[in-house]
Amino acid sequence: MPTETQTRRGRCPTHGTVEATRDLPRITFPWVVNWIRRTLAERHPFRCPECGTTVQVP
Ligand SMILES: [Zn+2]
């Protein structure tokens, strides 16, 4: 499944301010399936690229 990577500046407890990333499914058809996938993906936390720890984002 094709994905897009979202990047957001967040705060890792170990590394301080980092560019945290997460992968989300791209827009596909049917949109309702995609909407469900994206809703689930939105629950995926951003993660530190250095250590993989969940990063708190504003
Ligand atoms: Zn880290």
mmCIF file of C-alpha atoms and ligand atoms in Angstrom:
data_model
loop_
_atom_site.group_PDB
_atom_site.id
_atom_site.type_symbol
_atom_site.label_atom_id
_atom_site.label_comp_id
_atom_site.label_asym_id
_atom_site.label_seq_id
_atom_site.Cartn_x
_atom_site.Cartn_y
_atom_site.Cartn_z
ATOM 1 C CA MET A 1 0.000 0.000 0.000
ATOM 2 C CA PRO A 2 1.471 3.359 -0.953
ATOM 3 C CA THR A 3 2.091 5.637 1.949
ATOM 4 C CA GLU A 4 2.996 9.212 2.606
ATOM 5 C CA THR A 5 5.326 10.234 5.379
ATOM 6 C CA GLN A 6 4.256 13.058 7.610
ATOM 7 C CA THR A 7 6.894 15.037 9.423
ATOM 8 C CA ARG A 8 6.334 17.223 12.418
ATOM 9 C CA ARG A 9 8.579 18.898 14.902
ATOM 10 C CA GLY A 10 8.138 17.269 18.240
ATOM 11 C CA ARG A 11 9.900 16.629 21.494
ATOM 12 C CA CYS A 12 11.695 13.381 22.229
ATOM 13 C CA PRO A 13 12.452 12.797 25.924
ATOM 14 C CA THR A 14 15.951 11.645 24.977
ATOM 15 C CA HIS A 15 16.873 13.761 21.967
ATOM 16 C CA GLY A 16 14.940 16.961 22.574
ATOM 17 C CA THR A 17 13.408 18.642 19.555
ATOM 18 C CA VAL A 18 13.367 16.285 16.574
ATOM 19 C CA GLU A 19 11.646 15.977 13.215
ATOM 20 C CA ALA A 20 9.257 13.182 14.119
ATOM 21 C CA THR A 21 7.778 11.086 11.314
ATOM 22 C CA ARG A 22 4.913 8.729 10.723
ATOM 23 C CA ASP A 23 3.579 6.928 7.682
ATOM 24 C CA LEU A 24 -0.007 7.330 6.548
ATOM 25 C CA PRO A 25 -1.853 5.685 3.667
ATOM 26 C CA ARG A 26 -2.262 7.881 0.625
ATOM 27 C CA ILE A 27 -5.630 8.861 -0.784
ATOM 28 C CA THR A 28 -7.172 5.912 -2.584
ATOM 29 C CA PHE A 29 -10.595 4.962 -3.828
ATOM 30 C CA PRO A 30 -13.096 4.119 -2.479
ATOM 31 C CA TRP A 31 -12.767 7.137 -0.265
ATOM 32 C CA VAL A 32 -14.788 5.617 2.557
ATOM 33 C CA VAL A 33 -12.270 2.810 2.923
ATOM 34 C CA ASN A 34 -9.505 5.354 2.782
ATOM 35 C CA TRP A 35 -11.224 7.504 5.361
ATOM 36 C CA ILE A 36 -11.340 4.551 7.761
ATOM 37 C CA ARG A 37 -7.694 3.778 7.111
ATOM 38 C CA ARG A 38 -6.672 7.366 7.652
ATOM 39 C CA THR A 39 -8.739 7.622 10.813
ATOM 40 C CA LEU A 40 -6.900 4.610 12.149
ATOM 41 C CA ALA A 41 -3.585 5.984 10.953
ATOM 42 C CA GLU A 42 -4.209 9.271 12.713
ATOM 43 C CA ARG A 43 -3.932 7.359 15.933
ATOM 44 C CA HIS A 44 -0.422 6.321 15.060
ATOM 45 C CA PRO A 45 1.942 8.439 17.048
ATOM 46 C CA PHE A 46 4.792 10.415 15.620
ATOM 47 C CA ARG A 47 8.082 8.748 16.389
ATOM 48 C CA CYS A 48 11.617 9.980 16.943
ATOM 49 C CA PRO A 49 13.846 9.154 13.943
ATOM 50 C CA GLU A 50 16.735 8.472 16.320
ATOM 51 C CA CYS A 51 15.247 6.064 18.831
ATOM 52 C CA GLY A 52 11.665 5.374 17.732
ATOM 53 C CA THR A 53 10.173 6.675 20.934
ATOM 54 C CA THR A 54 6.743 8.247 20.733
ATOM 55 C CA VAL A 55 7.191 11.976 20.385
ATOM 56 C CA GLN A 56 4.876 14.556 21.850
ATOM 57 C CA VAL A 57 3.761 17.015 19.191
ATOM 58 C CA PRO A 58 1.957 20.274 19.817
HETATM 59 ZN ZN ZN B 1 14.854 10.097 20.362
#
